[in-house]
Coordinates of N, CA and C and ligand atoms in Angstrom, one line a residue:
X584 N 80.9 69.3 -14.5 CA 79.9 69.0 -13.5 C 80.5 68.3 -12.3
X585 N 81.8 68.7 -12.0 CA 82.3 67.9 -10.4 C 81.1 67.9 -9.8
X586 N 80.7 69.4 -9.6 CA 80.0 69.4 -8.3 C 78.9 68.2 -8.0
X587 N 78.1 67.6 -8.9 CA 77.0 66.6 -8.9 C 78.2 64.5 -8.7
X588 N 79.6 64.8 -8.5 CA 79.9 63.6 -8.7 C 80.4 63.4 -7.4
X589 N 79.4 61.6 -7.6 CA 79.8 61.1 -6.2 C 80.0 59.8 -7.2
X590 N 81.3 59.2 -6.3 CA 82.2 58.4 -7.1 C 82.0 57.0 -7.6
X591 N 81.6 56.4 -6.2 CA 81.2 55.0 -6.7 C 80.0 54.9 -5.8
X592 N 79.4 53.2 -6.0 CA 78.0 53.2 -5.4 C 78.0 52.0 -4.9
X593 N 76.6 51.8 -3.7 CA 77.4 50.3 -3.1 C 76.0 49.9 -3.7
X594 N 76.3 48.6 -3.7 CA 75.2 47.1 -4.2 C 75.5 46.5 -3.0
X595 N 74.4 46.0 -2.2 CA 73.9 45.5 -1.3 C 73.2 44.1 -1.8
X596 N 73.9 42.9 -1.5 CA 73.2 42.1 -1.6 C 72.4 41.1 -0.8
X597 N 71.2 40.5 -0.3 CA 71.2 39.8 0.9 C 70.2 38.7 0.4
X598 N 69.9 37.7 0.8 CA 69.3 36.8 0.9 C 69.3 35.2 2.2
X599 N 68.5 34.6 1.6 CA 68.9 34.2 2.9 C 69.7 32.9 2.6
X600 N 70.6 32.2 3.8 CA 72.1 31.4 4.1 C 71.5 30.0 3.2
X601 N 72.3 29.9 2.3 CA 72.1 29.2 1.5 C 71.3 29.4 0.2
X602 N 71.2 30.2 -0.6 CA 70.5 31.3 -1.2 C 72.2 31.2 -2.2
X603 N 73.4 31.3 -2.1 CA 74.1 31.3 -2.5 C 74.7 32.4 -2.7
X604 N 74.4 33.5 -1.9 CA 74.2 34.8 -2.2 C 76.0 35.3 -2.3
X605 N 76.5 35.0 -1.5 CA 77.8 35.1 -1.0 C 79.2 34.8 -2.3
X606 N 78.8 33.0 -2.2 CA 79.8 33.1 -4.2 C 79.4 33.8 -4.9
X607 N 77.9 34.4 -5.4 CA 77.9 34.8 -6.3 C 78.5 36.3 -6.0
X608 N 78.2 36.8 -5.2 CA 78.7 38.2 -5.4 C 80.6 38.3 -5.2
X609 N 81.0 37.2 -4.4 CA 82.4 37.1 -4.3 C 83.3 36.9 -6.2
X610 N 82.8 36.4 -6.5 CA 82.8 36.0 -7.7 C 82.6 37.2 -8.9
X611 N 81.7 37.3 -8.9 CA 81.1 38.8 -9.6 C 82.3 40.0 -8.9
X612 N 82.2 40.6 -7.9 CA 82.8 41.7 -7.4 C 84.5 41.1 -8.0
X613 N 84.9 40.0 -7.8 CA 86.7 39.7 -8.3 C 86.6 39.9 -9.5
X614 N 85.5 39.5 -10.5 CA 85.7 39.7 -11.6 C 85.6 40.7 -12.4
X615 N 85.1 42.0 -11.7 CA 84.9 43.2 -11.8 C 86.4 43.4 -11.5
X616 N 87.3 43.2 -10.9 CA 89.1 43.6 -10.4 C 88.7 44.8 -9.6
X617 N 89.5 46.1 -10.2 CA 89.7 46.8 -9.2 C 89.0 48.3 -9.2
X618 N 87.9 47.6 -10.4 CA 86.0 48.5 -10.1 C 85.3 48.4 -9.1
X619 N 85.5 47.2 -8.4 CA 84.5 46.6 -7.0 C 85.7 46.8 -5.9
X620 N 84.9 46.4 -4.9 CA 85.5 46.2 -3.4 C 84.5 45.9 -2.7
X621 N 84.7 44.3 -2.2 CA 84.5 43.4 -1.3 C 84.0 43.5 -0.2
X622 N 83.5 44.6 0.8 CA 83.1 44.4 2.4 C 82.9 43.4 3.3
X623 N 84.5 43.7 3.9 CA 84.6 42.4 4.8 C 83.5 43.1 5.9
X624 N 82.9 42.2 6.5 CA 82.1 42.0 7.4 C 82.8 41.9 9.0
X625 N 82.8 42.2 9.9 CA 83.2 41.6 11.4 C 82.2 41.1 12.1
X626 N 82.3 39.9 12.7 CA 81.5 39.5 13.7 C 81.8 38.7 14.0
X627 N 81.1 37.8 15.3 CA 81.2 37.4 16.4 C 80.8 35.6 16.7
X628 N 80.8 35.6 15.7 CA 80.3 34.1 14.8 C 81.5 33.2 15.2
X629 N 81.1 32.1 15.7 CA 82.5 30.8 15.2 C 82.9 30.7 14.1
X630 N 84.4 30.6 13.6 CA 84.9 30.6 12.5 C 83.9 29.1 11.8
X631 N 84.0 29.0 10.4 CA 83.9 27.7 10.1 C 84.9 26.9 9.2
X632 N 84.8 25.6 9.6 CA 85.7 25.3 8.5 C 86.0 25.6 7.5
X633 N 87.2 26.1 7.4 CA 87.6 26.2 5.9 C 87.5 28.7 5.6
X634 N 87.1 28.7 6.7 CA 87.3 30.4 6.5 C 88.1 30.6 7.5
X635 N 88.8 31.6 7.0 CA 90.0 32.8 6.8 C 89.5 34.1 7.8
X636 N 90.6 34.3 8.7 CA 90.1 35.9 9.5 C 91.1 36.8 8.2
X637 N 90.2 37.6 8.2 CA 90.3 39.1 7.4 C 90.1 38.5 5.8
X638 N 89.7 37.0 5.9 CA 89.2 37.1 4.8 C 87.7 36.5 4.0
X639 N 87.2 35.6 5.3 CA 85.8 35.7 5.4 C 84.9 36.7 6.1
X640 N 85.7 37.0 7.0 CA 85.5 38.2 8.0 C 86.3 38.5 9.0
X641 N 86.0 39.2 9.9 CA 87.3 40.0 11.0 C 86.2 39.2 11.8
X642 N 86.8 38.3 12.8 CA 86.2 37.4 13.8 C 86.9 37.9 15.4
X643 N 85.6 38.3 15.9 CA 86.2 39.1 17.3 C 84.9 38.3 18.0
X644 N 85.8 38.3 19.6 CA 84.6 38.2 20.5 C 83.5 39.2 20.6
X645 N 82.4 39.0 22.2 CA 81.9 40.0 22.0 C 82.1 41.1 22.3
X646 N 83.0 40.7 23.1 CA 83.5 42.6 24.1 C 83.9 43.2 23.0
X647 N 84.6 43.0 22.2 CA 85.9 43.3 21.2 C 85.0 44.4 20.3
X648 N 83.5 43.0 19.8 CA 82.5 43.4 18.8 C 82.0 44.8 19.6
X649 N 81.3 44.9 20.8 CA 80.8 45.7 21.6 C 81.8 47.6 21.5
X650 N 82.6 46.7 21.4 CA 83.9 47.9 22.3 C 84.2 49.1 20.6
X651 N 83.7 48.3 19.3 CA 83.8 48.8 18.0 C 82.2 49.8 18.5
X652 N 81.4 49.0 18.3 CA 79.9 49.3 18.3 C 80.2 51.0 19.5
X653 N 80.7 51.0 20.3 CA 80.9 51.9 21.1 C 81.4 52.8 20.3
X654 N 82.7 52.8 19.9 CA 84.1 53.9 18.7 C 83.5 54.1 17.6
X655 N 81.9 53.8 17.4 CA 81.2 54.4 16.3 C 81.9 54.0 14.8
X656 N 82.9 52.8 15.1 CA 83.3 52.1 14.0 C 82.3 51.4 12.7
X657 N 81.3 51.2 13.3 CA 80.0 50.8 12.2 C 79.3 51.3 11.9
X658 N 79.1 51.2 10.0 CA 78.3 51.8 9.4 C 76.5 51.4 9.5
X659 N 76.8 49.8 9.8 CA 75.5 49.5 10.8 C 75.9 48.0 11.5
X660 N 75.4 47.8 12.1 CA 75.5 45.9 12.2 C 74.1 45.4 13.4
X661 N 74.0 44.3 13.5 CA 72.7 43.8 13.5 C 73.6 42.3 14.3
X662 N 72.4 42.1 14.7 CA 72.1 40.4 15.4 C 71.4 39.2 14.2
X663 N 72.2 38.8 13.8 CA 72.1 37.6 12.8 C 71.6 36.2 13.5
X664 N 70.8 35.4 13.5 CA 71.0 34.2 13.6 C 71.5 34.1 15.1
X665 N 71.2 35.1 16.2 CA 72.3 35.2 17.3 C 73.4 35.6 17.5
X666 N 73.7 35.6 16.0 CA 75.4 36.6 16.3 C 75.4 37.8 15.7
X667 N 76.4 38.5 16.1 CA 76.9 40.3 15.9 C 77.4 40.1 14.4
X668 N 77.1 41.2 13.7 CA 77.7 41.7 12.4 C 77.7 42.9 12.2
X669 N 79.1 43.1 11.8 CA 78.6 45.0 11.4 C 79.5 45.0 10.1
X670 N 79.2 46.2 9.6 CA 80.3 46.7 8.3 C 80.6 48.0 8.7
X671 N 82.2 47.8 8.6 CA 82.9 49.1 9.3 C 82.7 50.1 7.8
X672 N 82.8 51.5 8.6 CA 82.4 52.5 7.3 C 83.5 53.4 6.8
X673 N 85.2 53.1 7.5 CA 85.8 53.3 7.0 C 86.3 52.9 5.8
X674 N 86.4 51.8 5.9 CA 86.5 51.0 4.5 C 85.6 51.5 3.6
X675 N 84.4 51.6 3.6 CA 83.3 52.0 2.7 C 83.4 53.4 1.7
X676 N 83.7 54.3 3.0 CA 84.4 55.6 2.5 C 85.6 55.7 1.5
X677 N 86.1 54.8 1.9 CA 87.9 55.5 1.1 C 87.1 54.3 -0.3
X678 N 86.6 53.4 -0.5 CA 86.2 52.2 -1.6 C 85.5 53.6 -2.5
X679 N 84.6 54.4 -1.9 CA 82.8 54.9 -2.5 C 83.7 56.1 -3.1
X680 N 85.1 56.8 -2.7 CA 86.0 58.2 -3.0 C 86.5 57.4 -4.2
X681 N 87.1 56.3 -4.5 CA 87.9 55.9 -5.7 C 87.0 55.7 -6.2
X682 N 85.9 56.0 -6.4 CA 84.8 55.3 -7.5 C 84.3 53.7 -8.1
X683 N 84.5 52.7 -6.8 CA 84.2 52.0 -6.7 C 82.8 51.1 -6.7
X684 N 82.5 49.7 -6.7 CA 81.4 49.5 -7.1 C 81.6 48.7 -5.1
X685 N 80.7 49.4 -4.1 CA 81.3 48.3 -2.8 C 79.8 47.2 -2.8
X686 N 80.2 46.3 -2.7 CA 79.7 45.3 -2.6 C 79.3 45.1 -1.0
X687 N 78.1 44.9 -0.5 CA 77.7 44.6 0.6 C 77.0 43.5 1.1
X688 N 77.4 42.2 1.3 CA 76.8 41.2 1.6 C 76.3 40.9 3.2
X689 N 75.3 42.0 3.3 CA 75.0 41.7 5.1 C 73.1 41.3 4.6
X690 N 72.1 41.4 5.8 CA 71.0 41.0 6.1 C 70.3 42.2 5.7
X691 N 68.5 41.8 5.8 CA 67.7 42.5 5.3 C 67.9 43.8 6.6
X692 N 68.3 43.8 7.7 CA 68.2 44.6 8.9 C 69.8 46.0 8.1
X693 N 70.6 45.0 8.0 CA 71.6 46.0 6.9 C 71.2 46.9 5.9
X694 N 70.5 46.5 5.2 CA 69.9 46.7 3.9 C 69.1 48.2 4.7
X695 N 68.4 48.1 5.4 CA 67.5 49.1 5.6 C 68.4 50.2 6.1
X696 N 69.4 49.9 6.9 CA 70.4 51.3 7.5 C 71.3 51.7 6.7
X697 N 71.6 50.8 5.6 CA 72.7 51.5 4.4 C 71.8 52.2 3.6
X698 N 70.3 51.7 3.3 CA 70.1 53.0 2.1 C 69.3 54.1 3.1
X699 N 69.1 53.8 4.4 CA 69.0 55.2 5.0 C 70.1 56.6 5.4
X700 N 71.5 55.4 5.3 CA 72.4 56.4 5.7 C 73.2 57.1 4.1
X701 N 73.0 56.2 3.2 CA 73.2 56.6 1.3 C 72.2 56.3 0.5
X702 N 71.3 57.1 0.7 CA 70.1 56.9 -0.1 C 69.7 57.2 -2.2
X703 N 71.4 57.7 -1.8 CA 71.2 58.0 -3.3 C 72.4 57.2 -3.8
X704 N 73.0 56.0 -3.3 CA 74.2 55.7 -3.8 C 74.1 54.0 -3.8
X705 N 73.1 53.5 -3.4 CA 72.2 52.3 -2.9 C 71.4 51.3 -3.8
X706 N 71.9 50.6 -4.3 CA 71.2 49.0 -5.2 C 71.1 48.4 -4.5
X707 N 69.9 47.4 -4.5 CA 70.0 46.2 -4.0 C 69.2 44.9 -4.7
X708 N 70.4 44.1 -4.8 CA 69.6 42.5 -4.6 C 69.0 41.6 -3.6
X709 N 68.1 41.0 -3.8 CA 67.6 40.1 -3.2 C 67.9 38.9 -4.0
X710 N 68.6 37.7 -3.4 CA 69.1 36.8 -3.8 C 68.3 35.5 -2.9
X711 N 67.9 33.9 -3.7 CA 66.9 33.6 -3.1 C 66.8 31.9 -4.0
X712 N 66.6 30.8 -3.2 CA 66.0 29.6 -4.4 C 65.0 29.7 -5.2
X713 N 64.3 28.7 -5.5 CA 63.2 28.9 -6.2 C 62.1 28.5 -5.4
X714 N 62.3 27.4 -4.6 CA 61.7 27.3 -3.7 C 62.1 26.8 -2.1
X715 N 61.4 26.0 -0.7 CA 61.8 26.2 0.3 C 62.7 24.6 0.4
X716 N 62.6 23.8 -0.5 CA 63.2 22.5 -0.7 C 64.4 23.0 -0.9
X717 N 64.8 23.7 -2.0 CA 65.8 23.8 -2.6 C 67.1 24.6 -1.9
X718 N 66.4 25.5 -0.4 CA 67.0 26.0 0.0 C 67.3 24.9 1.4
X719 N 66.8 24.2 1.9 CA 66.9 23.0 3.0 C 68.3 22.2 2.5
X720 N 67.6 22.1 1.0 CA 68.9 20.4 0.4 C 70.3 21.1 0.2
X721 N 70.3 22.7 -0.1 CA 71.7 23.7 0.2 C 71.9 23.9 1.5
X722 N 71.5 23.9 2.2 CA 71.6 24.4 3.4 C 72.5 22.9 4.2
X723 N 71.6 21.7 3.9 CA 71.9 20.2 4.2 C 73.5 19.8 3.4
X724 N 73.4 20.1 2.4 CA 75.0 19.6 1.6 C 75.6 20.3 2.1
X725 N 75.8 21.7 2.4 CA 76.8 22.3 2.9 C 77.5 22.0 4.3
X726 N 76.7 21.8 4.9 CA 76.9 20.8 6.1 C 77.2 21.3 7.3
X727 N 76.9 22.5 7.4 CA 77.5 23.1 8.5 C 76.6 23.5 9.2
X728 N 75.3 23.3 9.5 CA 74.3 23.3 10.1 C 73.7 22.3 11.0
X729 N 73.2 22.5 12.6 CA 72.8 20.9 13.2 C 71.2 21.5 12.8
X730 N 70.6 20.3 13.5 CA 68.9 20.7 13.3 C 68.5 21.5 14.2
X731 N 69.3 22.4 15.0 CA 68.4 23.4 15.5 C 69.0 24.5 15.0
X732 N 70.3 24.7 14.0 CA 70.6 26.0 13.5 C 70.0 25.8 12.1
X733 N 69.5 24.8 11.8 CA 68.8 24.7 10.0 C 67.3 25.3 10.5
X734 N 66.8 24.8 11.6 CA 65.9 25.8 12.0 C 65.6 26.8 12.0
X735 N 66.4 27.5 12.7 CA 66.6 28.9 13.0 C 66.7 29.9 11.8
X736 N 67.4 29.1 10.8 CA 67.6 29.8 9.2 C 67.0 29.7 8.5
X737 N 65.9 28.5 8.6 CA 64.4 28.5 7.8 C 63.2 29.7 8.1
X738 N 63.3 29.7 9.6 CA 62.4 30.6 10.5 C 63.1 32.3 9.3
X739 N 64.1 32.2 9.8 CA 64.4 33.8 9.0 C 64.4 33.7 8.0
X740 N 65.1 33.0 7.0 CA 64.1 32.8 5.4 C 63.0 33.3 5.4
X741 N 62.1 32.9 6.1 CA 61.0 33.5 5.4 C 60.7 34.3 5.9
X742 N 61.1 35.3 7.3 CA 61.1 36.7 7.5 C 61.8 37.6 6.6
X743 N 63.5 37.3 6.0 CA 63.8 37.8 4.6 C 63.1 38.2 4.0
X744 N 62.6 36.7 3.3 CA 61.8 36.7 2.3 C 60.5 37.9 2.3
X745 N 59.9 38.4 3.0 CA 59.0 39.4 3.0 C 59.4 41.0 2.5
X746 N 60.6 40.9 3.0 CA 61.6 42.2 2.5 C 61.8 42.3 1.3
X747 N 61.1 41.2 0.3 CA 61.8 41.5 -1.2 C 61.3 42.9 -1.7
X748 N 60.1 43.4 -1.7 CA 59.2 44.5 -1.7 C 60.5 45.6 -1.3
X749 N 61.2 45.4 -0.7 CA 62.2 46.9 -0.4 C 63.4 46.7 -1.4
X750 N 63.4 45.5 -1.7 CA 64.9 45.3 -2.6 C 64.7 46.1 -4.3
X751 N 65.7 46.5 -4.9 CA 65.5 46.9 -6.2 C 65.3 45.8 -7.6
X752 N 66.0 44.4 -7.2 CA 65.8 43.4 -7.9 C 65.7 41.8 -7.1
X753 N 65.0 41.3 -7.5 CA 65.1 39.7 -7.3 C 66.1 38.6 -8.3
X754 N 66.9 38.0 -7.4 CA 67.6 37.1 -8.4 C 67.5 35.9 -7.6
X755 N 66.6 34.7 -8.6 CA 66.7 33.1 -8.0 C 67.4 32.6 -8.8
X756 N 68.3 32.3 -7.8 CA 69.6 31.7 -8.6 C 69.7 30.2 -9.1
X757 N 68.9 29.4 -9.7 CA 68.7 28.0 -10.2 C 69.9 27.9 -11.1
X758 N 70.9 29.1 -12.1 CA 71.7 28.4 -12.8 C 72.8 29.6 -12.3
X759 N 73.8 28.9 -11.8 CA 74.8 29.6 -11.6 C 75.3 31.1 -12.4
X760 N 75.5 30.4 -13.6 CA 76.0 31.3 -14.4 C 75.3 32.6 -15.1
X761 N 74.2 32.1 -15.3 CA 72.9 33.1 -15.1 C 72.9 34.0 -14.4
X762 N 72.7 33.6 -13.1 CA 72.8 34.2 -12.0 C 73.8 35.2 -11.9
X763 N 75.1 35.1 -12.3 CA 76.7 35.7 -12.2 C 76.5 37.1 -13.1
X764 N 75.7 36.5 -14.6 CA 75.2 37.7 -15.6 C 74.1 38.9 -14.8
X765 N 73.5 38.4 -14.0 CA 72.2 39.3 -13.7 C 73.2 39.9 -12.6
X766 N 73.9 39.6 -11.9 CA 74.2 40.5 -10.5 C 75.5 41.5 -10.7
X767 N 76.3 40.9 -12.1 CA 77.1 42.2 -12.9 C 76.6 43.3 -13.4
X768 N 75.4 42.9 -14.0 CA 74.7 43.9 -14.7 C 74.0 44.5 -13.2
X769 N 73.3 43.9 -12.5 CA 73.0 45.2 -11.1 C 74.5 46.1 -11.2
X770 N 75.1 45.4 -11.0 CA 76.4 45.8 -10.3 C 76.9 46.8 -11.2
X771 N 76.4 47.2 -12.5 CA 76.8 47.9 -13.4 C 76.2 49.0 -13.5
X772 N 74.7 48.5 -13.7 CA 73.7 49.6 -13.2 C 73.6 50.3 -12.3
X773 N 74.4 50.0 -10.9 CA 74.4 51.0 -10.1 C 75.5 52.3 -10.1
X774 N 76.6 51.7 -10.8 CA 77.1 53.3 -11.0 C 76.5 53.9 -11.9
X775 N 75.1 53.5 -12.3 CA 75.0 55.0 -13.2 C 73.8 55.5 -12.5
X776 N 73.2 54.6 -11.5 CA 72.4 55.8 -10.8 C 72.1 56.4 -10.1
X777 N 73.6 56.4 -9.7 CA 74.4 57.8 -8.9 C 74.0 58.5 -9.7
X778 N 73.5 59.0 -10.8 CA 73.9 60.1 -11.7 C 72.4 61.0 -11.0
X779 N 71.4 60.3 -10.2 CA 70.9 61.2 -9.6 C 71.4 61.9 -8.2
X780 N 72.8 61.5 -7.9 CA 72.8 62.4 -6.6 C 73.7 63.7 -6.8
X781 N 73.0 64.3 -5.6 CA 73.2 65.7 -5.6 C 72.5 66.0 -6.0
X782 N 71.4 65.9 -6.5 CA 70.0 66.5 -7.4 C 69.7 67.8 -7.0
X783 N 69.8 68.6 -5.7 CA 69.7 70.1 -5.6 C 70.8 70.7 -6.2
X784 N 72.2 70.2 -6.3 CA 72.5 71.2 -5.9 C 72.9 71.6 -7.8
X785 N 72.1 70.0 -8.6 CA 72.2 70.0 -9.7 C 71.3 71.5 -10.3
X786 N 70.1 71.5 -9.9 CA 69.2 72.1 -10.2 C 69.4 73.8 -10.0
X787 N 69.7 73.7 -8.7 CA 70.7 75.1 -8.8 C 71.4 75.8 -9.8
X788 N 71.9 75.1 -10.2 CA 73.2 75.1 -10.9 C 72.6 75.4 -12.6
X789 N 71.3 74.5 -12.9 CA 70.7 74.4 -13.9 C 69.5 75.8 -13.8
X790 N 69.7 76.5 -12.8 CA 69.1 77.0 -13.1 C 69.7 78.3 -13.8
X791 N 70.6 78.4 -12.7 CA 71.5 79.6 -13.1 C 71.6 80.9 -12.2
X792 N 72.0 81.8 -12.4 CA 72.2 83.1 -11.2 C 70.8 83.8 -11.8
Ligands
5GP829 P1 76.7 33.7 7.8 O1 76.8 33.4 9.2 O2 76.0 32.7 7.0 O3 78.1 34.0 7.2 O4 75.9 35.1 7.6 C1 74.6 35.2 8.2 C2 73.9 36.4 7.7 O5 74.5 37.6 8.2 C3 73.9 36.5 6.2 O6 72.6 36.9 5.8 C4 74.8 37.7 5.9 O7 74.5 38.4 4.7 C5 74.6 38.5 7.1 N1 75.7 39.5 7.3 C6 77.0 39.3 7.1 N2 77.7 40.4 7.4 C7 76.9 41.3 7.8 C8 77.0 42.7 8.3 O8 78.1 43.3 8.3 N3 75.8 43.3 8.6 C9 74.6 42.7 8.5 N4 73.5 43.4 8.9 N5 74.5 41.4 8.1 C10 75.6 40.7 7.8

């Protein structure tokens, strides 16, 4: 049955900044080894303390960001919070041919252009507190926020938050570890339901001459 195999599948995870969405899937996808692959992100964001270029993300100005966006380098990218993000689709390709599990940690705006452009290769989490306290007092320890960008990220929280209805699961992450269990098992469950793509050319095939 080659003809029906498409190799690996992406999990798309998003929630909103402070949601914790990001360790948990960094974490989960490493511990998966060399079944997953990571999607570094590019954008146009100030570094922050303590992150790595090419390994938090590929950090370009905006001409640089713009001048990709042109060379049809992105498989989508969006205006975040004010700033550029894309996910280049070369990487995605050569990850989705080895049969990989690709891990996508972009926004709900992402979310909608990856399962339009792989609609049969596509899981997604919604990752999230339990409530809007819990996401403020994360948001506040982490520290890297003034009070008019903790704003700005509450405001879209709960624009996210409306998008769960599109996502394939919800995960409120109150216990770490918990949390780590539920987003392997997505992460597991999506290579198998690849097993619907190709579905014509399955049927064809099942049918016979
Ligand atoms: P942060 O600035 O906190 O690292 O990320 C802000 C938001 O941008 C997060 O919701 C993150 O998931 C999202 N994001 C990161 N990379 C991408 C990307 O390549 N595309 C899209 N659409 N969103 C992204």
């Amino acid at each position: 049955m080659e003809y029906m195999k498409v190799k690996g599948s992406i999990l798309v995870i998003s929630g909103p900044s402070g949601s914790g969405k990001t360790s948990l899937a960094r974490e989960v996808c490493e511990e998966l080894g060399n079944k997953a692959y990571f999607s570094i992100s590019t954008t146009t964001r100030p570094k922050r303390e303590g992150e790595e270029d090419g390994v938090d993300y590929f950090f370009v100005s905006k001409e640089e960001f713009l001048e990709d966006v042109e060379k049809g380098y992105f498989l989508e990218w969006a205006e975040v919070h004010g700033n550029f993000y894309g996910t280049s689709k070369r990487q995605i390709d050569k990850a989705l041919k080895e049969g990989k599990i690709v891990f996508l940690d972009i926004d709900v705006q992402g979310h909608e252009a990856v399962r339009r452009a792989y609609p049969d290769v596509v899981t997604s989490v919604f990752v999230t507190t339990k409530d809007k306290e819990t996401l403020i007092e994360r948001l506040k320890k982490r520290g890297t926020e003034t009070d008019e960008t903790l704003k700005v990220r509450m405001i879209n929280a709960l624009h996210e938050m409306k998008k769960i209805p599109e996502y394939d699961y919800l995960l409120i992450n109150d216990d770490f570890n918990k949390a780590k269990e539920f987003l392997r098992s997505c992460a597991l469950a999506s290579l198998i339901k690849t097993s619907k793509y190709n579905l014509e050319n399955f049927i064809e095939h099942w049918k016979g001459k």
